[in-house]
Amino acid sequence: MVRVSSRRSVAGEIALLSNLTQAAAERKVALAVALTSYLPCTLAAMEAGLINEYAASRVFEATACVSEGVAAEVDSLLAGRFENRNPPALRRLVNSLLMRVDPEGYERRRQEKVAARRLEIRHGDHGSSTLFAELPSDQAQALYAACDCTSTCQPCWDCGTIRAS
């Protein structure tokens, strides 16, 4: 494995030569290391033109939270399944494979996400704001549905119901 300090110096050179930020170059180096060490099927799909670098990065990002061994097992299960998948579909497939390969780890990571849930409002210009929520999927979907309904429906403040406009 490439040492972190040598990765940074390589990333610095790549950043300079490619007109990238240091962080973007470091992400490219990390992706290259992963593809050439424990994601060989993803690399083969990239070389065959089945996926592009962005799609490969979705596989890498989804497996970055697990050991190289688990990531390699997921990668081997991806073999032959890259064709006709866009990056979000590929990411969903990787997540479902992670659930199957490492159910205990998946549940632990899910519980950590639940514990880290948050809701923020960021005030913007001209009387607008952005609502940011990091929630479990079912709660996020319910919140989205409620917000979507209130944006298209007229609330009745007297009785607490919402009527279609």
Tab-separated table of C-alpha atoms in Angstrom:
chain	number	residue	atom	x	y	z
A	1	MET	CA	0.000	0.000	0.000
A	2	VAL	CA	1.191	3.525	-0.789
A	3	ARG	CA	2.116	5.563	2.282
A	4	VAL	CA	-0.076	8.582	3.011
A	5	SER	CA	2.835	11.059	2.810
A	6	SER	CA	3.861	9.789	-0.627
A	7	ARG	CA	0.205	9.867	-1.722
A	8	ARG	CA	0.054	13.526	-0.754
A	9	SER	CA	3.177	14.402	-2.716
A	10	VAL	CA	1.857	12.492	-5.752
A	11	ALA	CA	-1.491	14.230	-5.336
A	12	GLY	CA	0.276	17.586	-5.116
A	13	GLU	CA	2.013	16.951	-8.428
A	14	ILE	CA	-1.231	15.784	-10.033
A	15	ALA	CA	-3.043	18.840	-8.710
A	16	LEU	CA	-0.420	21.145	-10.163
A	17	LEU	CA	-0.267	19.403	-13.544
A	18	SER	CA	-4.025	18.892	-13.903
A	19	ASN	CA	-5.226	22.209	-12.521
A	20	LEU	CA	-7.074	20.461	-9.676
A	21	THR	CA	-7.365	21.293	-6.025
A	22	GLN	CA	-5.247	19.257	-3.633
A	23	ALA	CA	-8.382	17.547	-2.293
A	24	ALA	CA	-9.588	16.584	-5.791
A	25	ALA	CA	-6.173	15.193	-6.669
A	26	GLU	CA	-6.059	13.216	-3.405
A	27	ARG	CA	-9.454	11.697	-4.274
A	28	LYS	CA	-8.112	10.679	-7.702
A	29	VAL	CA	-5.041	9.069	-6.138
A	30	ALA	CA	-7.182	7.203	-3.570
A	31	LEU	CA	-9.445	5.966	-6.377
A	32	ALA	CA	-6.448	4.812	-8.421
A	33	VAL	CA	-4.984	2.939	-5.456
A	34	ALA	CA	-8.326	1.245	-4.748
A	35	LEU	CA	-8.866	0.262	-8.387
A	36	THR	CA	-5.401	-1.220	-8.725
A	37	SER	CA	-5.405	-3.027	-5.384
A	38	TYR	CA	-8.844	-4.237	-4.254
A	39	LEU	CA	-11.390	-3.175	-6.911
A	40	PRO	CA	-10.063	-5.031	-9.989
A	41	CYS	CA	-13.495	-5.804	-11.474
A	42	THR	CA	-14.416	-2.137	-11.333
A	43	LEU	CA	-11.123	-1.285	-13.034
A	44	ALA	CA	-11.785	-3.921	-15.721
A	45	ALA	CA	-15.263	-2.460	-16.343
A	46	MET	CA	-13.701	0.987	-16.678
A	47	GLU	CA	-11.045	-0.282	-19.090
A	48	ALA	CA	-13.757	-2.044	-21.139
A	49	GLY	CA	-15.699	1.208	-21.415
A	50	LEU	CA	-18.687	-0.099	-19.451
A	51	ILE	CA	-18.357	2.640	-16.825
A	52	ASN	CA	-16.524	5.937	-16.576
A	53	GLU	CA	-14.336	7.330	-13.804
A	54	TYR	CA	-17.305	8.932	-12.056
A	55	ALA	CA	-19.186	5.607	-11.881
A	56	ALA	CA	-16.024	3.885	-10.600
A	57	SER	CA	-15.742	6.576	-7.932
A	58	ARG	CA	-19.297	5.749	-6.785
A	59	VAL	CA	-18.209	2.125	-6.214
A	60	PHE	CA	-15.110	3.329	-4.377
A	61	GLU	CA	-17.016	5.792	-2.182
A	62	ALA	CA	-19.647	3.193	-1.264
A	63	THR	CA	-16.953	0.693	-0.245
A	64	ALA	CA	-14.613	3.178	1.458
A	65	CYS	CA	-16.299	2.567	4.823
A	66	VAL	CA	-15.466	-1.161	4.886
A	67	SER	CA	-12.290	-3.218	4.982
A	68	GLU	CA	-10.412	-3.894	1.761
A	69	GLY	CA	-11.420	-7.549	2.063
A	70	VAL	CA	-15.144	-6.761	2.185
A	71	ALA	CA	-14.722	-4.210	-0.625
A	72	ALA	CA	-12.923	-6.839	-2.748
A	73	GLU	CA	-15.737	-9.332	-2.131
A	74	VAL	CA	-18.349	-6.769	-3.190
A	75	ASP	CA	-16.231	-5.909	-6.228
A	76	SER	CA	-16.092	-9.576	-7.274
A	77	LEU	CA	-19.899	-9.777	-7.007
A	78	LEU	CA	-20.138	-6.744	-9.307
A	79	ALA	CA	-18.352	-8.581	-12.124
A	80	GLY	CA	-20.650	-8.787	-15.144
A	81	ARG	CA	-23.185	-6.390	-13.604
A	82	PHE	CA	-21.798	-3.029	-14.736
A	83	GLU	CA	-23.431	-2.802	-18.150
A	84	ASN	CA	-26.388	-0.412	-18.533
A	85	ARG	CA	-26.078	0.985	-15.003
A	86	ASN	CA	-25.794	4.687	-14.374
A	87	PRO	CA	-23.733	5.865	-11.360
A	88	PRO	CA	-26.683	6.154	-8.926
A	89	ALA	CA	-27.948	2.676	-9.893
A	90	LEU	CA	-24.438	1.299	-9.471
A	91	ARG	CA	-24.182	2.901	-6.020
A	92	ARG	CA	-27.515	1.330	-5.013
A	93	LEU	CA	-26.306	-2.056	-6.253
A	94	VAL	CA	-23.085	-1.730	-4.232
A	95	ASN	CA	-25.093	-0.810	-1.122
A	96	SER	CA	-27.351	-3.854	-1.545
A	97	LEU	CA	-24.281	-6.080	-1.978
A	98	LEU	CA	-22.719	-4.551	1.142
A	99	MET	CA	-25.907	-5.395	3.031
A	100	ARG	CA	-25.603	-9.014	1.894
A	101	VAL	CA	-21.825	-9.409	2.369
A	102	ASP	CA	-21.475	-7.528	5.674
A	103	PRO	CA	-24.919	-7.367	7.356
A	104	GLU	CA	-23.557	-6.642	10.849
A	105	GLY	CA	-21.311	-3.854	9.584
A	106	TYR	CA	-24.114	-2.429	7.471
A	107	GLU	CA	-26.446	-2.356	10.484
A	108	ARG	CA	-23.750	-0.752	12.662
A	109	ARG	CA	-23.152	1.978	10.039
A	110	ARG	CA	-26.918	2.506	9.676
A	111	GLN	CA	-27.286	2.958	13.446
A	112	GLU	CA	-24.377	5.425	13.460
A	113	LYS	CA	-26.142	7.438	10.738
A	114	VAL	CA	-29.384	7.401	12.737
A	115	ALA	CA	-27.526	8.652	15.812
A	116	ALA	CA	-25.946	11.435	13.748
A	117	ARG	CA	-29.247	12.652	12.278
A	118	ARG	CA	-29.761	16.391	12.094
A	119	LEU	CA	-32.016	19.070	10.759
A	120	GLU	CA	-30.762	22.550	9.887
A	121	ILE	CA	-32.158	25.690	8.388
A	122	ARG	CA	-29.793	27.889	6.444
A	123	HIS	CA	-31.086	31.389	5.877
A	124	GLY	CA	-30.357	32.836	2.469
A	125	ASP	CA	-30.948	36.079	0.671
A	126	HIS	CA	-34.239	37.729	-0.221
A	127	GLY	CA	-36.342	35.903	2.345
A	128	SER	CA	-35.456	32.384	1.260
A	129	SER	CA	-33.953	29.597	3.302
A	130	THR	CA	-32.700	26.076	2.735
A	131	LEU	CA	-33.804	23.214	4.911
A	132	PHE	CA	-31.105	20.545	5.290
A	133	ALA	CA	-31.918	17.188	6.828
A	134	GLU	CA	-29.758	14.121	7.313
A	135	LEU	CA	-32.219	11.476	8.421
A	136	PRO	CA	-33.022	7.790	8.058
A	137	SER	CA	-34.535	7.238	4.614
A	138	ASP	CA	-38.086	6.579	5.802
A	139	GLN	CA	-38.121	9.768	7.898
A	140	ALA	CA	-36.572	11.812	5.084
A	141	GLN	CA	-39.232	10.538	2.662
A	142	ALA	CA	-42.014	11.438	5.115
A	143	LEU	CA	-40.537	14.913	5.675
A	144	TYR	CA	-40.192	15.457	1.923
A	145	ALA	CA	-43.815	14.406	1.353
A	146	ALA	CA	-45.018	16.780	4.079
A	147	CYS	CA	-42.959	19.679	2.705
A	148	ASP	CA	-44.043	18.942	-0.859
A	149	CYS	CA	-47.672	18.893	0.210
A	150	THR	CA	-47.429	22.212	2.049
A	151	SER	CA	-45.774	23.813	-0.980
A	152	THR	CA	-48.691	22.795	-3.215
A	153	CYS	CA	-51.532	22.899	-0.666
A	154	GLN	CA	-53.040	25.737	1.347
A	155	PRO	CA	-52.850	25.213	5.127
A	156	CYS	CA	-56.008	25.973	7.074
A	157	TRP	CA	-54.688	27.482	10.287
A	158	ASP	CA	-58.113	27.502	11.947
A	159	CYS	CA	-58.589	23.722	11.908
A	160	GLY	CA	-54.993	22.470	11.359
A	161	THR	CA	-55.767	20.677	8.088
A	162	ILE	CA	-54.287	21.184	4.660
A	163	ARG	CA	-56.509	21.863	1.636
A	164	ALA	CA	-55.522	21.631	-2.023
A	165	SER	CA	-55.096	25.091	-3.569
